[in-house]
Amino acid sequence: MRRLGTGIGWRPEIAGAVERLPGIDWVEVVAENVCPGHLPESLLRLRDRGVTVVPHGVSLGLGGADRPEEARLTALAERAEALGSPLVTEHIAFVRAGGPLTASPRLEAGHLLPVPRTRDALDVLCENVRIAQDALPVPLAVENIAALFSWPGEELTEGQFLSELVERTGVRLLIDVANLHTNHVNRGEDPAEALAALPVEAIAYVHVAGGFERDGVWHDSHAHPVPRPVYDILTDLAARTAPPGVLLERDENFPEPAELARELASIQGAVRAGRERAGADPAPSAGHGTADGRDTPVVPPAQAGARERLAVSQAAVLSALVAGTPVPEGFDRVRMGVQARALAAKRADVVAKVAPELPVILGEGYRAAFLHYARSRPMPGGYRRDALDFAAHLLGSGRPDDTASRRRLREWWLDRSGPAPRPGGRMTRAARKVLLRAV
């Protein structure tokens, strides 16, 4: 396994700080946020200095019932090649549901959701991972995710699920110790038991991040300091194996560079403590090695009907979370409510980022208006489409009340929606006719 060393998640907001931080061996970039033909200058400078760059995907949906989309795999492969990356990473999660397998509308979660740890889900995941491995030019590693709710009737523990996934596909693992802590608080799962069941030789690298607890629920925010329990889990992992790489994730609420440096030092200290506990070299080399050379297993197709059964169950869950339909039997309704509110809040935050004019035009009323809109209107596509649909909804209902704000919103919508309706945009076509008449 290639040795990566100490890394940090590269984000545009802290690009300059990342370049100046001492001891950074590698960075990770959200794959969907970079364009292969127009890489940020900061990433190019880091790469020219010999800093490894790893693309980290968030939208492939390997744990979903559908096979991975060819276009998304191609995009991930292009980013790996453009960045000269030794591997790419994604998540064991589903991010959309519905569609042809269920004869129902396609729904987007806008977030990573947990797959049930069942035989059906494992069969589908293994086949999806094999499809992705065949399409990518470099090895793939997949990450365990944090979850606010559990699926009823699960047949495997997280450790068993991950171990069998590796055995059947040869895929590498990205172990997020913060997510193990999240699942300990939210689902009562013992991190030590999960680590004990892992094939540690398959670990490609480790994520470390912060979060916060509210009303007995841990939120994996990536916007708060790393808590002591997460460092303790990292030490436990390092006592079992020398992780090839460890990376600090921070996505929002960025602290001063000195604070980032302190967290990186704490991460290194936690790893040293684990290696010392194991009686191993407390400072393993960050030099480059080679892949582990294991034979790649042959993955048979998922069992007949597995995709359809998984599709139906995932569509029911996602519909309850984003479309207000009843919570499926066996799920914790309180936790599902927490997850639904978290999805809507994240959706509001991301729309505000991709369309920053909307909070300016709507002022303090933006968030309440968007959350009200999101209760009964699932996101059918990406966030930019969501921003346009939200604006069209407001205008179609005669809002904002202020005439000047309404005029500004109408001008923004007409400018962003383009000169012609987009494919499949029935709502866009209808709204455009109305709004053009209103100009």
Tab-separated table of C-alpha atoms in Angstrom, residues 106-311:
chain	number	residue	atom	x	y	z
A	106	ARG	CA	-35.920	9.923	-9.254
A	107	LEU	CA	-35.062	11.576	-5.926
A	108	GLU	CA	-31.749	13.133	-4.900
A	109	ALA	CA	-30.655	13.175	-1.261
A	110	GLY	CA	-27.987	15.835	-1.605
A	111	HIS	CA	-26.110	13.918	1.074
A	112	LEU	CA	-24.581	10.522	1.874
A	113	LEU	CA	-27.092	8.074	3.343
A	114	PRO	CA	-26.347	4.691	4.960
A	115	VAL	CA	-26.974	1.431	3.139
A	116	PRO	CA	-28.625	-1.428	5.035
A	117	ARG	CA	-26.088	-4.015	6.152
A	118	THR	CA	-27.938	-6.850	4.487
A	119	ARG	CA	-26.931	-9.562	2.034
A	120	ASP	CA	-28.873	-7.887	-0.764
A	121	ALA	CA	-27.155	-4.548	-0.184
A	122	LEU	CA	-23.748	-6.211	0.058
A	123	ASP	CA	-24.287	-8.131	-3.203
A	124	VAL	CA	-25.252	-4.922	-5.010
A	125	LEU	CA	-22.403	-2.929	-3.459
A	126	CYS	CA	-19.829	-5.548	-4.458
A	127	GLU	CA	-21.033	-5.528	-8.059
A	128	ASN	CA	-21.060	-1.722	-8.154
A	129	VAL	CA	-17.550	-1.560	-6.718
A	130	ARG	CA	-16.309	-4.008	-9.359
A	131	ILE	CA	-17.885	-1.874	-12.125
A	132	ALA	CA	-16.140	1.199	-10.719
A	133	GLN	CA	-12.807	-0.589	-10.347
A	134	ASP	CA	-12.923	-1.674	-13.970
A	135	ALA	CA	-13.626	1.895	-15.134
A	136	LEU	CA	-10.967	3.693	-13.070
A	137	PRO	CA	-7.292	4.015	-14.036
A	138	VAL	CA	-6.077	3.770	-10.414
A	139	PRO	CA	-7.128	1.784	-7.330
A	140	LEU	CA	-10.378	2.651	-5.549
A	141	ALA	CA	-10.846	3.023	-1.798
A	142	VAL	CA	-14.279	3.328	-0.189
A	143	GLU	CA	-15.217	5.122	3.017
A	144	ASN	CA	-17.453	4.133	5.912
A	145	ILE	CA	-19.986	6.904	6.505
A	146	ALA	CA	-21.623	8.534	9.509
A	147	ALA	CA	-25.340	7.964	10.029
A	148	LEU	CA	-28.145	9.480	12.051
A	149	PHE	CA	-30.423	6.444	11.774
A	150	SER	CA	-30.241	2.653	11.542
A	151	TRP	CA	-31.962	0.249	9.170
A	152	PRO	CA	-34.174	-2.421	10.782
A	153	GLY	CA	-33.352	-6.064	10.138
A	154	GLU	CA	-29.631	-5.645	9.459
A	155	GLU	CA	-27.769	-8.928	9.087
A	156	LEU	CA	-24.145	-7.812	9.521
A	157	THR	CA	-22.149	-5.512	11.773
A	158	GLU	CA	-20.166	-2.697	10.191
A	159	GLY	CA	-16.920	-4.615	10.661
A	160	GLN	CA	-18.369	-7.764	9.084
A	161	PHE	CA	-19.874	-5.780	6.211
A	162	LEU	CA	-16.581	-4.022	5.396
A	163	SER	CA	-14.506	-7.154	5.830
A	164	GLU	CA	-16.644	-9.179	3.437
A	165	LEU	CA	-16.681	-6.297	0.946
A	166	VAL	CA	-12.873	-6.312	0.862
A	167	GLU	CA	-12.690	-10.101	0.646
A	168	ARG	CA	-15.100	-10.224	-2.300
A	169	THR	CA	-13.776	-7.244	-4.300
A	170	GLY	CA	-10.213	-6.506	-3.193
A	171	VAL	CA	-11.217	-2.850	-2.749
A	172	ARG	CA	-9.224	-0.684	-0.365
A	173	LEU	CA	-10.744	1.059	2.632
A	174	LEU	CA	-10.797	4.691	3.688
A	175	ILE	CA	-11.552	4.489	7.392
A	176	ASP	CA	-13.090	7.612	8.906
A	177	VAL	CA	-12.552	7.426	12.660
A	178	ALA	CA	-14.875	10.406	13.182
A	179	ASN	CA	-17.644	8.419	11.514
A	180	LEU	CA	-16.966	5.486	13.833
A	181	HIS	CA	-17.460	7.894	16.743
A	182	THR	CA	-20.662	9.247	15.170
A	183	ASN	CA	-22.076	5.754	14.805
A	184	HIS	CA	-21.103	4.967	18.395
A	185	VAL	CA	-23.146	7.917	19.705
A	186	ASN	CA	-26.046	7.623	17.258
A	187	ARG	CA	-26.342	3.867	16.825
A	188	GLY	CA	-24.615	2.404	19.864
A	189	GLU	CA	-21.920	0.678	17.796
A	190	ASP	CA	-18.592	-0.048	19.472
A	191	PRO	CA	-15.678	1.435	17.443
A	192	ALA	CA	-13.265	-1.106	18.916
A	193	GLU	CA	-15.396	-3.988	17.655
A	194	ALA	CA	-15.533	-2.452	14.176
A	195	LEU	CA	-11.750	-1.968	14.111
A	196	ALA	CA	-11.138	-5.500	15.369
A	197	ALA	CA	-13.131	-6.937	12.441
A	198	LEU	CA	-11.427	-4.858	9.756
A	199	PRO	CA	-8.860	-6.261	7.324
A	200	VAL	CA	-6.320	-3.611	8.316
A	201	GLU	CA	-4.016	-4.493	5.424
A	202	ALA	CA	-6.665	-3.025	3.096
A	203	ILE	CA	-6.624	0.452	4.692
A	204	ALA	CA	-5.520	3.093	2.178
A	205	TYR	CA	-5.771	6.025	4.583
A	206	VAL	CA	-7.732	7.498	7.474
A	207	HIS	CA	-10.021	10.528	7.865
A	208	VAL	CA	-10.175	12.608	11.035
A	209	ALA	CA	-12.818	15.322	11.547
A	210	GLY	CA	-14.862	17.185	14.127
A	211	GLY	CA	-18.526	17.508	14.912
A	212	PHE	CA	-20.926	18.352	17.728
A	213	GLU	CA	-23.579	16.703	19.880
A	214	ARG	CA	-27.100	18.072	20.246
A	215	ASP	CA	-29.923	16.375	22.150
A	216	GLY	CA	-28.078	13.061	22.209
A	217	VAL	CA	-27.368	13.083	18.468
A	218	TRP	CA	-23.847	13.500	17.065
A	219	HIS	CA	-23.619	15.598	13.919
A	220	ASP	CA	-20.576	14.955	11.739
A	221	SER	CA	-20.224	18.613	10.760
A	222	HIS	CA	-16.599	18.866	9.576
A	223	ALA	CA	-16.900	22.404	10.964
A	224	HIS	CA	-15.823	21.928	14.585
A	225	PRO	CA	-12.616	20.918	16.396
A	226	VAL	CA	-11.720	17.227	16.538
A	227	PRO	CA	-12.950	15.861	19.906
A	228	ARG	CA	-10.919	13.650	22.217
A	229	PRO	CA	-12.937	10.455	21.524
A	230	VAL	CA	-12.031	10.687	17.822
A	231	TYR	CA	-8.328	10.978	18.655
A	232	ASP	CA	-8.709	7.958	20.957
A	233	ILE	CA	-10.215	5.872	18.140
A	234	LEU	CA	-7.338	6.950	15.870
A	235	THR	CA	-4.866	5.806	18.533
A	236	ASP	CA	-6.664	2.463	18.778
A	237	LEU	CA	-6.489	2.027	15.004
A	238	ALA	CA	-2.787	2.971	14.938
A	239	ALA	CA	-2.122	0.379	17.662
A	240	ARG	CA	-3.459	-2.266	15.281
A	241	THR	CA	-1.677	-1.089	12.111
A	242	ALA	CA	0.479	1.757	10.811
A	243	PRO	CA	-2.020	3.738	8.681
A	244	PRO	CA	-0.490	4.617	5.282
A	245	GLY	CA	-1.976	8.099	5.508
A	246	VAL	CA	-4.006	10.246	7.890
A	247	LEU	CA	-5.938	13.326	6.771
A	248	LEU	CA	-7.690	16.183	8.567
A	249	GLU	CA	-11.065	17.149	7.060
A	250	ARG	CA	-12.520	20.626	7.516
A	251	ASP	CA	-15.310	21.867	5.246
A	252	GLU	CA	-16.710	24.958	6.966
A	253	ASN	CA	-16.090	27.425	9.789
A	254	PHE	CA	-12.383	27.372	9.007
A	255	PRO	CA	-10.068	28.286	11.898
A	256	GLU	CA	-6.810	30.195	11.728
A	257	PRO	CA	-3.858	28.334	10.134
A	258	ALA	CA	-2.246	27.964	13.556
A	259	GLU	CA	-5.270	26.008	14.780
A	260	LEU	CA	-5.144	23.734	11.726
A	261	ALA	CA	-1.464	23.128	12.446
A	262	ARG	CA	-2.279	22.228	16.069
A	263	GLU	CA	-4.917	19.733	14.977
A	264	LEU	CA	-2.478	18.159	12.525
A	265	ALA	CA	0.074	17.868	15.327
A	266	SER	CA	-2.549	16.249	17.574
A	267	ILE	CA	-3.339	13.755	14.803
A	268	GLN	CA	0.326	12.854	14.472
A	269	GLY	CA	0.555	12.516	18.248
A	270	ALA	CA	-2.421	10.160	18.348
A	271	VAL	CA	-0.825	7.967	15.678
A	272	ARG	CA	2.503	7.913	17.561
A	273	ALA	CA	0.716	6.930	20.763
A	274	GLY	CA	-0.910	4.005	18.993
A	275	ARG	CA	2.335	2.804	17.450
A	276	GLU	CA	4.086	3.066	20.825
A	277	ARG	CA	1.279	1.072	22.435
A	278	ALA	CA	1.813	-1.613	19.811
A	279	GLY	CA	5.571	-1.601	20.446
A	280	ALA	CA	6.193	-0.522	16.845
A	281	ASP	CA	8.200	2.271	15.295
A	282	PRO	CA	6.485	5.421	16.638
A	283	ALA	CA	7.253	7.354	13.458
A	284	PRO	CA	6.697	5.111	10.430
A	285	SER	CA	8.270	6.308	7.193
A	286	ALA	CA	6.154	8.493	4.906
A	287	GLY	CA	8.056	7.216	1.869
A	288	HIS	CA	6.279	5.730	-1.115
A	289	GLY	CA	5.742	2.018	-1.461
A	290	THR	CA	3.748	-0.089	-3.861
A	291	ALA	CA	0.262	-1.537	-3.895
A	292	ASP	CA	-0.277	-4.697	-1.877
A	293	GLY	CA	-0.316	-6.911	-4.949
A	294	ARG	CA	-3.348	-8.975	-3.939
A	295	ASP	CA	-5.171	-10.859	-6.644
A	296	THR	CA	-8.402	-9.160	-7.666
A	297	PRO	CA	-11.350	-11.446	-6.935
A	298	VAL	CA	-13.993	-12.206	-9.525
A	299	VAL	CA	-17.288	-10.664	-8.398
A	300	PRO	CA	-20.426	-12.489	-9.587
A	301	PRO	CA	-23.531	-10.466	-10.470
A	302	ALA	CA	-25.868	-9.592	-7.615
A	303	GLN	CA	-28.492	-12.204	-6.839
A	304	ALA	CA	-31.657	-12.002	-8.924
A	305	GLY	CA	-34.026	-9.425	-7.512
A	306	ALA	CA	-31.476	-7.908	-5.116
A	307	ARG	CA	-31.330	-4.590	-6.968
A	308	GLU	CA	-35.112	-4.334	-7.169
A	309	ARG	CA	-35.582	-5.114	-3.474
A	310	LEU	CA	-32.889	-2.636	-2.478
A	311	ALA	CA	-34.318	-0.024	-4.841
